[in-house]
PDB file of C-alpha atoms in Angstrom:
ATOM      1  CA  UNK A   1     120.597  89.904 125.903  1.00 62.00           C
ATOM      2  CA  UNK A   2     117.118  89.138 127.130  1.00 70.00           C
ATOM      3  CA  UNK A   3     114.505  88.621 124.927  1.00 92.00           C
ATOM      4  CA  UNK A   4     111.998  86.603 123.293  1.00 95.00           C
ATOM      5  CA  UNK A   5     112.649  84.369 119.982  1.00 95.00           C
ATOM      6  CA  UNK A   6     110.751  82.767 117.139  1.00 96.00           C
ATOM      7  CA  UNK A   7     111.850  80.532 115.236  1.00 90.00           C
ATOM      8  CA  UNK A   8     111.916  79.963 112.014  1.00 91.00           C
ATOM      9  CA  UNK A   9     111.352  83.613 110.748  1.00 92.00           C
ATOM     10  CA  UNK A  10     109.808  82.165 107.434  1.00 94.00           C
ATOM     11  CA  UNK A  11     107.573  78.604 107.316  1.00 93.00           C
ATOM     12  CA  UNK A  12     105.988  77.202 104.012  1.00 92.00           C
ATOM     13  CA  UNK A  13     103.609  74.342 104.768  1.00 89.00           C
ATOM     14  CA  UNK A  14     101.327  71.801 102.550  1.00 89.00           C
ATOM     15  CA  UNK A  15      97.858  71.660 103.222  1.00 87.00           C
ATOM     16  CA  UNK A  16      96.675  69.130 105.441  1.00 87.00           C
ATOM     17  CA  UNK A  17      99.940  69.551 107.086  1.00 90.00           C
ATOM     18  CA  UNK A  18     100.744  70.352 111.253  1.00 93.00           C
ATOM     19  CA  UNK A  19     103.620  72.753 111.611  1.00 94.00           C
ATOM     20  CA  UNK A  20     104.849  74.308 115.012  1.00 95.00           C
ATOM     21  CA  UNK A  21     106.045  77.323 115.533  1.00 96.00           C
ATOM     22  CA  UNK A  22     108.827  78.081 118.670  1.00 96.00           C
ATOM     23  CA  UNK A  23     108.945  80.886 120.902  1.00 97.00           C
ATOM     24  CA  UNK A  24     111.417  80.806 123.345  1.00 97.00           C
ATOM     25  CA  UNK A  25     111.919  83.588 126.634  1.00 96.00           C
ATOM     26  CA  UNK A  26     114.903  84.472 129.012  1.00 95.00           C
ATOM     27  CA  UNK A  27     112.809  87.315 130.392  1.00 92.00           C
ATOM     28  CA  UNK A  28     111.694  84.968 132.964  1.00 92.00           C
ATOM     29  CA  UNK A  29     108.212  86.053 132.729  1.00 91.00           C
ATOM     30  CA  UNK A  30     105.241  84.040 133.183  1.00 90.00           C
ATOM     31  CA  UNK A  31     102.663  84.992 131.277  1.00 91.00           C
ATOM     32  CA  UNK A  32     103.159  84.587 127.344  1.00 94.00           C
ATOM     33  CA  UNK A  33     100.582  84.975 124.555  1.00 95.00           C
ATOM     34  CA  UNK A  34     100.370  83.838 120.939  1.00 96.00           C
ATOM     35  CA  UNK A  35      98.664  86.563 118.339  1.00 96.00           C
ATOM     36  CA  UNK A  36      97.939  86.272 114.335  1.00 97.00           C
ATOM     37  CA  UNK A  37      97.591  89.547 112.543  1.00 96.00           C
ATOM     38  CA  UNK A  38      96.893  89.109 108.967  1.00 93.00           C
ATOM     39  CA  UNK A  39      97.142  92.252 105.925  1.00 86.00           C
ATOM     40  CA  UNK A  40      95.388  95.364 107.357  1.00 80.00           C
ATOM     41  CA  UNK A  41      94.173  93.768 110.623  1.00 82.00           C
ATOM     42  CA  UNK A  42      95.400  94.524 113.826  1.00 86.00           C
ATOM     43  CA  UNK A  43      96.516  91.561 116.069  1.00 93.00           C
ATOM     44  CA  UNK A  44      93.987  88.476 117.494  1.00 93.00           C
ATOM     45  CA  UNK A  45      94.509  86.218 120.124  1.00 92.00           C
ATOM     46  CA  UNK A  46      95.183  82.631 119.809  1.00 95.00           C
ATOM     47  CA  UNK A  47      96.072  81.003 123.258  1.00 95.00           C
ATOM     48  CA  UNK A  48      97.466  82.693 126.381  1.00 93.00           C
ATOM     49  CA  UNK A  49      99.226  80.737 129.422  1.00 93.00           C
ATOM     50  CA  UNK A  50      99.788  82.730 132.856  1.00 89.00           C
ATOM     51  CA  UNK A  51     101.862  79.863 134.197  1.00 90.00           C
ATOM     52  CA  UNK A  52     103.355  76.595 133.526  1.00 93.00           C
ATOM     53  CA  UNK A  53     101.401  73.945 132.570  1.00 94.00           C
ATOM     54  CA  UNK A  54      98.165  76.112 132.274  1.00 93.00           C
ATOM     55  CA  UNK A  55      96.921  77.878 129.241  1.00 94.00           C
ATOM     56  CA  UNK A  56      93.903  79.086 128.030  1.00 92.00           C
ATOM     57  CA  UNK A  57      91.750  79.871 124.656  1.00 93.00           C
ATOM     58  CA  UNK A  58      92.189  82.974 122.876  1.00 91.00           C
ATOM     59  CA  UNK A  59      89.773  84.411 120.351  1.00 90.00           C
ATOM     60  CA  UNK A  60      90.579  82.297 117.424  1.00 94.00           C
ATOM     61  CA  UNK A  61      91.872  78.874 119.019  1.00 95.00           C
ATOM     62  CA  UNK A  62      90.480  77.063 116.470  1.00 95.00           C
ATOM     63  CA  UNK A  63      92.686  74.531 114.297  1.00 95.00           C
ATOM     64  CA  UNK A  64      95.664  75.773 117.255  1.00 97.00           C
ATOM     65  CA  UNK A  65      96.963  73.871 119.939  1.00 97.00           C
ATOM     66  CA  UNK A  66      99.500  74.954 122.730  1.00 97.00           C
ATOM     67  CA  UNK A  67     101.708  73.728 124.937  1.00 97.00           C
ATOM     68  CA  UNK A  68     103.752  75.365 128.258  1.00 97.00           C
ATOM     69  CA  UNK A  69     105.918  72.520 129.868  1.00 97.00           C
ATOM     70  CA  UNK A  70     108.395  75.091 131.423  1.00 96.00           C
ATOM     71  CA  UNK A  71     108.590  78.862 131.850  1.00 95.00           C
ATOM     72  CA  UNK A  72     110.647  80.012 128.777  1.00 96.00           C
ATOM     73  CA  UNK A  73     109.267  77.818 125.954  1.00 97.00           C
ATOM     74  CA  UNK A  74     105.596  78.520 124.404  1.00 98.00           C
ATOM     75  CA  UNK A  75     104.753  76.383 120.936  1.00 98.00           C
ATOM     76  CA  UNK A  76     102.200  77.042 118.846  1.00 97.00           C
ATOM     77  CA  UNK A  77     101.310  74.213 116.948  1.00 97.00           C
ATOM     78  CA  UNK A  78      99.057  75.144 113.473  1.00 95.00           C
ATOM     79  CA  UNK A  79      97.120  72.028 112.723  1.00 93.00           C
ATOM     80  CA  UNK A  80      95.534  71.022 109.771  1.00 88.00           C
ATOM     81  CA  UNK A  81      91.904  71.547 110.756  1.00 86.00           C
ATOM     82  CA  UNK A  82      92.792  75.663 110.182  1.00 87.00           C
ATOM     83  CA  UNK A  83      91.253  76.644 107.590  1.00 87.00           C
ATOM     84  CA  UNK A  84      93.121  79.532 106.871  1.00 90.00           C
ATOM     85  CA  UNK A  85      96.648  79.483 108.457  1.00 93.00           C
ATOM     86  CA  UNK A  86      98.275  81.864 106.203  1.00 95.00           C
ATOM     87  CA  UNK A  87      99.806  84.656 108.358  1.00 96.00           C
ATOM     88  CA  UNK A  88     101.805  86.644 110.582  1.00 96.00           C
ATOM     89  CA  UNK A  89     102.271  84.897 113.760  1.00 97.00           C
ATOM     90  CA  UNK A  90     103.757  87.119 117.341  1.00 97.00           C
ATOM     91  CA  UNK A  91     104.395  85.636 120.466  1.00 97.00           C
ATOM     92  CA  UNK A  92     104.544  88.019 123.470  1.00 95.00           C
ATOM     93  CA  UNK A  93     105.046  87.951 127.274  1.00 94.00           C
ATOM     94  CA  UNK A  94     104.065  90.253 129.955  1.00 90.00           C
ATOM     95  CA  UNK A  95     105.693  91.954 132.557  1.00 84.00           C
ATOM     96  CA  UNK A  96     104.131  93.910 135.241  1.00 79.00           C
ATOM     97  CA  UNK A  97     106.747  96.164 137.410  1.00 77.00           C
ATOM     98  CA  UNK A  98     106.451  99.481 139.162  1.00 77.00           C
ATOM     99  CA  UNK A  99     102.630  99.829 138.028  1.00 73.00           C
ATOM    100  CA  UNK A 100     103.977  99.857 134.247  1.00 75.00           C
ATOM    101  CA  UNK A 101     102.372  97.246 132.188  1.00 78.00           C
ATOM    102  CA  UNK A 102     104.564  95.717 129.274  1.00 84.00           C
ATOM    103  CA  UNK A 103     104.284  93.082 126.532  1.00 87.00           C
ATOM    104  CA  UNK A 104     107.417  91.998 125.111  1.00 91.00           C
ATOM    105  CA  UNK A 105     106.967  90.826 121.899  1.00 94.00           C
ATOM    106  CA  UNK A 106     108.889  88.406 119.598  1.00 95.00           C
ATOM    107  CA  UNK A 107     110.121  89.330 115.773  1.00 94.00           C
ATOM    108  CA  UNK A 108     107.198  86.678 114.483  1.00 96.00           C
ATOM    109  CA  UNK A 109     107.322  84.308 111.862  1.00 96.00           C
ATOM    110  CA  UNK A 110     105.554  84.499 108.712  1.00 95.00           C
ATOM    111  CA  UNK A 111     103.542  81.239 107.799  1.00 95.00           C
ATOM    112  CA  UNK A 112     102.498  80.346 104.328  1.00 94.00           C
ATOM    113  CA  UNK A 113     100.266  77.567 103.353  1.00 90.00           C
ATOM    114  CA  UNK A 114     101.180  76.317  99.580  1.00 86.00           C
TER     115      UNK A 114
ATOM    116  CA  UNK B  23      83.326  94.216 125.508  1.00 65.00           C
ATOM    117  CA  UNK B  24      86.310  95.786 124.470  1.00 70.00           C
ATOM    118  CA  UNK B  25      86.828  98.051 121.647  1.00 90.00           C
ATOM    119  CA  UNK B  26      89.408 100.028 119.943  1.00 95.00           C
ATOM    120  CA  UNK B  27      88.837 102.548 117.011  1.00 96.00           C
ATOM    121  CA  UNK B  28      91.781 103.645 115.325  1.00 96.00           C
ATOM    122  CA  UNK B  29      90.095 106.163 112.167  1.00 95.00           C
ATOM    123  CA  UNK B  30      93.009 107.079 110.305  1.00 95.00           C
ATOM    124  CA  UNK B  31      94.268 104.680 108.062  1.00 93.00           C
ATOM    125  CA  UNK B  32      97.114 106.805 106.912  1.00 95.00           C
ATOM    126  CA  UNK B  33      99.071 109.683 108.014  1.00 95.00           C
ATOM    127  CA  UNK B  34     101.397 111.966 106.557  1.00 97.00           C
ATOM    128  CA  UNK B  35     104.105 113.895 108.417  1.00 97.00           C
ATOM    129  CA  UNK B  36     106.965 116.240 107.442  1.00 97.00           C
ATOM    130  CA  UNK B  37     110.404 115.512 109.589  1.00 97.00           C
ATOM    131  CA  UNK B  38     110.847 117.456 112.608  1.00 97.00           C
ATOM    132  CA  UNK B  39     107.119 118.092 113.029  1.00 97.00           C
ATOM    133  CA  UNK B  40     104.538 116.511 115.366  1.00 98.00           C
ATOM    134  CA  UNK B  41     101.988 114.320 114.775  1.00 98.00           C
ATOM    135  CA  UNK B  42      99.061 113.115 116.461  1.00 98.00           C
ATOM    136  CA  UNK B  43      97.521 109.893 115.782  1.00 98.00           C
ATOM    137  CA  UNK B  44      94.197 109.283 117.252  1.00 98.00           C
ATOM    138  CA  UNK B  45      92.708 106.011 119.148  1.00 98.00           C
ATOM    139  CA  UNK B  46      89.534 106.116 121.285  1.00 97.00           C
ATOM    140  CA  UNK B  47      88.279 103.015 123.432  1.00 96.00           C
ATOM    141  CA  UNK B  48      85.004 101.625 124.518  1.00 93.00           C
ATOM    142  CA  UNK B  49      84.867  99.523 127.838  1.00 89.00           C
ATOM    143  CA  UNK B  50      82.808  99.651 130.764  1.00 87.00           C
ATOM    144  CA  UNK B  51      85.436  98.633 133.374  1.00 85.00           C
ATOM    145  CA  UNK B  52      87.239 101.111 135.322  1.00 88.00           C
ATOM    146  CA  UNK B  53      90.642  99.377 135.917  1.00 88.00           C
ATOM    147  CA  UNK B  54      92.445  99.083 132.571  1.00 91.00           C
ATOM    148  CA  UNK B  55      95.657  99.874 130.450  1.00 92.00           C
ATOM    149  CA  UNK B  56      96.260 101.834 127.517  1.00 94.00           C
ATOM    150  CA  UNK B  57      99.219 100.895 125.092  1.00 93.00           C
ATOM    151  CA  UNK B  58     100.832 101.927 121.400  1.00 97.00           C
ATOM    152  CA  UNK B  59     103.140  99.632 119.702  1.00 96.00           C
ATOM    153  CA  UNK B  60     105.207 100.657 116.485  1.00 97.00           C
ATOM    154  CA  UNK B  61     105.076  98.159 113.960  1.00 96.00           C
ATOM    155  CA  UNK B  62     107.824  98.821 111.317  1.00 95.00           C
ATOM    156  CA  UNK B  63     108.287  97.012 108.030  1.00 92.00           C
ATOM    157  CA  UNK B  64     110.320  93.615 109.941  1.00 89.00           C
ATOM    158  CA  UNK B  65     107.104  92.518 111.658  1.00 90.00           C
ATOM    159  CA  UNK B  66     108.361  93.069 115.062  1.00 91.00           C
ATOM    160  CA  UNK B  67     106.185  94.712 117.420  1.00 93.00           C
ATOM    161  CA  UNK B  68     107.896  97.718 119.556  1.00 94.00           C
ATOM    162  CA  UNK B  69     106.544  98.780 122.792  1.00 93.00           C
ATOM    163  CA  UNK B  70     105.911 102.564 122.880  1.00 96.00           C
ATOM    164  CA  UNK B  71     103.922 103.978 125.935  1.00 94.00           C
ATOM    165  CA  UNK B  72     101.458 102.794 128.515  1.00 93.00           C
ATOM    166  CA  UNK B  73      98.593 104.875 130.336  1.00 94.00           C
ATOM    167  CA  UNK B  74      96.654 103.138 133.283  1.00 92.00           C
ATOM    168  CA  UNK B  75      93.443 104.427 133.503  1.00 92.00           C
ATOM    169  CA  UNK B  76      93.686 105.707 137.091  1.00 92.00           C
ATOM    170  CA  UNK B  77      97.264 107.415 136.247  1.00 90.00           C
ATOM    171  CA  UNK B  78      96.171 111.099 136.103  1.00 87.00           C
ATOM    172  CA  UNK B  79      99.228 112.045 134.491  1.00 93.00           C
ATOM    173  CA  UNK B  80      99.711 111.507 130.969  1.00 95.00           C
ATOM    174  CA  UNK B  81     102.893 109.230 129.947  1.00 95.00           C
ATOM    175  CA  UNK B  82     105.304 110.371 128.051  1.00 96.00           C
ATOM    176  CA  UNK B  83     108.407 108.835 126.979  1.00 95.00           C
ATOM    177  CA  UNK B  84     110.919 110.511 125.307  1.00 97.00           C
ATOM    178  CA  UNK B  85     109.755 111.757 121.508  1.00 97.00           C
ATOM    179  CA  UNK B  86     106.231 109.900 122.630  1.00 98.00           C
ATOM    180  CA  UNK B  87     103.444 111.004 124.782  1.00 98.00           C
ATOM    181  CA  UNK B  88      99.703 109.405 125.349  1.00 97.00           C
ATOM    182  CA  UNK B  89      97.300 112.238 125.395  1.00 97.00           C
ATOM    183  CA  UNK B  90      94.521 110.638 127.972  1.00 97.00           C
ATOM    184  CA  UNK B  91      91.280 111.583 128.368  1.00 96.00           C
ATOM    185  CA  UNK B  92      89.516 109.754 129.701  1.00 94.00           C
ATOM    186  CA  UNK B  93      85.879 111.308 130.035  1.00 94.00           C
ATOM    187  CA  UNK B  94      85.785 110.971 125.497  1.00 95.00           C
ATOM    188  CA  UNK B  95      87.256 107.693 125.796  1.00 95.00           C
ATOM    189  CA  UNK B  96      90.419 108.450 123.891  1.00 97.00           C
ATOM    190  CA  UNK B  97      93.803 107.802 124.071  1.00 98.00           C
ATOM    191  CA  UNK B  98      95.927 109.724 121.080  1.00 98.00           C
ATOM    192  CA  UNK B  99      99.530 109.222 120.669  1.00 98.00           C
ATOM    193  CA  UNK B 100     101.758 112.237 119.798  1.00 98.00           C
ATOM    194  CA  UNK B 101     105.095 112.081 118.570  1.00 98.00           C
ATOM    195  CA  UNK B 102     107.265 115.951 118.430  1.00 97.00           C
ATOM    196  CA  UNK B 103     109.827 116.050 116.644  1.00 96.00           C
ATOM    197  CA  UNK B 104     109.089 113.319 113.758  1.00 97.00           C
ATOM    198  CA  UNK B 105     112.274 111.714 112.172  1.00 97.00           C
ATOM    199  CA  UNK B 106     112.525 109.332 108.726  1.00 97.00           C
ATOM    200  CA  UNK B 107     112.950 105.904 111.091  1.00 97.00           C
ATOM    201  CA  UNK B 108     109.118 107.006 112.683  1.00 98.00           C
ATOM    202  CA  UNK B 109     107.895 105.532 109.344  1.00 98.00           C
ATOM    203  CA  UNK B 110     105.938 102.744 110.706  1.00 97.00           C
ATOM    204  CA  UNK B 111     102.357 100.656 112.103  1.00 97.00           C
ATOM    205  CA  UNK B 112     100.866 101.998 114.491  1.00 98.00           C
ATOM    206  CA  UNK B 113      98.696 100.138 116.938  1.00 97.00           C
ATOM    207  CA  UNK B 114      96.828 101.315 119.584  1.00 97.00           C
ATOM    208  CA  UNK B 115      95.750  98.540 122.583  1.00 95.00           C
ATOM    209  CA  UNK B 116      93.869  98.162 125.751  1.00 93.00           C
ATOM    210  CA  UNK B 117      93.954  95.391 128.475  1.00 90.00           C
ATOM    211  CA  UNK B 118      90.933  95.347 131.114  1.00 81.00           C
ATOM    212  CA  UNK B 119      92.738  94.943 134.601  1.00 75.00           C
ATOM    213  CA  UNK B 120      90.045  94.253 136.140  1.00 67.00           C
ATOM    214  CA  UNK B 121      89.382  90.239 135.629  1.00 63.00           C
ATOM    215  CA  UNK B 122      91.485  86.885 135.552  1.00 61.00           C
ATOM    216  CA  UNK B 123      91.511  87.240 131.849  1.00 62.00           C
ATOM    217  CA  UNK B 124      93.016  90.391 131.128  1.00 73.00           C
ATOM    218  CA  UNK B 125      92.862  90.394 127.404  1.00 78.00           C
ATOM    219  CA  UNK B 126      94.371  92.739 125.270  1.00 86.00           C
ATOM    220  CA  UNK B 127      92.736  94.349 122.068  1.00 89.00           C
ATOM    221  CA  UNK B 128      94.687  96.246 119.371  1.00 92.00           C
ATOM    222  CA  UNK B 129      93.201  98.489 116.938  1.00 94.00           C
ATOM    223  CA  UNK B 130      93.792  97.905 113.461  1.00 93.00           C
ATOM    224  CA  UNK B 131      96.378 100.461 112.885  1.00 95.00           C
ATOM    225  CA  UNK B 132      97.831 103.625 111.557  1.00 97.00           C
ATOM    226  CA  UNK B 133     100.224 103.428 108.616  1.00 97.00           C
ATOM    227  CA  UNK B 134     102.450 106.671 109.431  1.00 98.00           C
ATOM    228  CA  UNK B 135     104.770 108.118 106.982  1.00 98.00           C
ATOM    229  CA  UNK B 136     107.091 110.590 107.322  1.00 98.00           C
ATOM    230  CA  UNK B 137     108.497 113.039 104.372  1.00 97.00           C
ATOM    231  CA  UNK B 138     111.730 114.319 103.992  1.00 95.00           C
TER     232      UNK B 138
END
């Protein structure tokens, strides 16, 4: 089935510790996005990329990096220079067909920082 | 820039009756999408309905339809026929068409349950 994947669904991490988080597509779309919603909030962008090999700042790049070697894979790497990295994290792509405007979203993983 | 208000923080519904939940936008360009997601308890984020803002027909889709008007700016879901698995987030969301950027800003929900 097509769809989009994150992986792992739960991450614990040290302080002062990078982790990266893996979203994966077989939707073959070329646009993806990475989001962080945290309790009560509503989602915020991190990094987008509307093709391989380019990507761009969201609203809250800071202490994130990205990287989009090939079409299907989109990692978000946390590093330790955010401040706050405890949350929700959703990775999404877009399709636009027949004047219908989608965004697929993954099932997220949940980051704590111990 | 772009805004979305979403004013009720909760909602209360009895099965097998409607519900509306509200959302109204703020932008000043005139190409851009409207969109609810469902958001249950897992996390995952479920695409609902979509509105463009020149589509002069409201969307519906099955249970769901977007109730657009777009001279007030708002963009209310409705859902007939409300069943126990409707329990969810609600997010409201709007993409501006009309640049290279084409951002998309959610609301900060509606926490919808539905009673027996």
């Amino acid at each position: 089935d097509g769809g989009i994947t994150q992986s792992p669904k739960y991450l614990f991490r040290k302080e002062g510790q990078n982790v990266t988080l893996s979203c994966e597509q077989n939707l073959n779309h070329d646009a993806m996005y990475w989001y962080r919603q945290d309790p009560g909030q509503g989602l915020r962008l991190i990094y987008y990329s509307q093709i391989v090999n380019d990507f761009q700042k969201g609203d809250i790049a800071e202490g994130y990096s990205v990287s989009r070697e090939k079409k299907e894979s989109f990692p978000l790497t946390v590093t330790s220079a955010q401040k706050n990295p405890t949350a929700f994290y959703l990775c999404a792509s877009r399709r636009l067909a027949g004047g219908v405007d989608t965004q697929y979203f993954g099932p997220g993983t949940r980051l704590t920082v111990l | 820039a772009q805004k979305i208000t979403q004013t009720q923080p909760g909602m209360f519904v009895q099965e097998k009756e409607a519900v509306t939940l509200d959302c109204t936008y703020d932008t000043s360009d005139q190409s851009y999408g409207l969109f609810w997601y469902k958001q249950p308890s897992s996390g995952e984020m479920i695409f609902l309905i979509y509105q463009g803002s020149y589509d002069e027909q409201n969307a519906t889709e099955g249970r769901y339809s977007l109730n657009f008007q777009k001279a007030r700016k708002s963009a209310n879901l409705v859902i007939s026929a409300s069943q126990l698995g409707d329990s969810a987030m609600y997010f409201c969301a709007m993409r501006d068409l009309s640049g290279g950027y084409q951002k998309v800003t959610f609301g900060i929900g509606t926490k919808l349950q539905v009673i027996p």
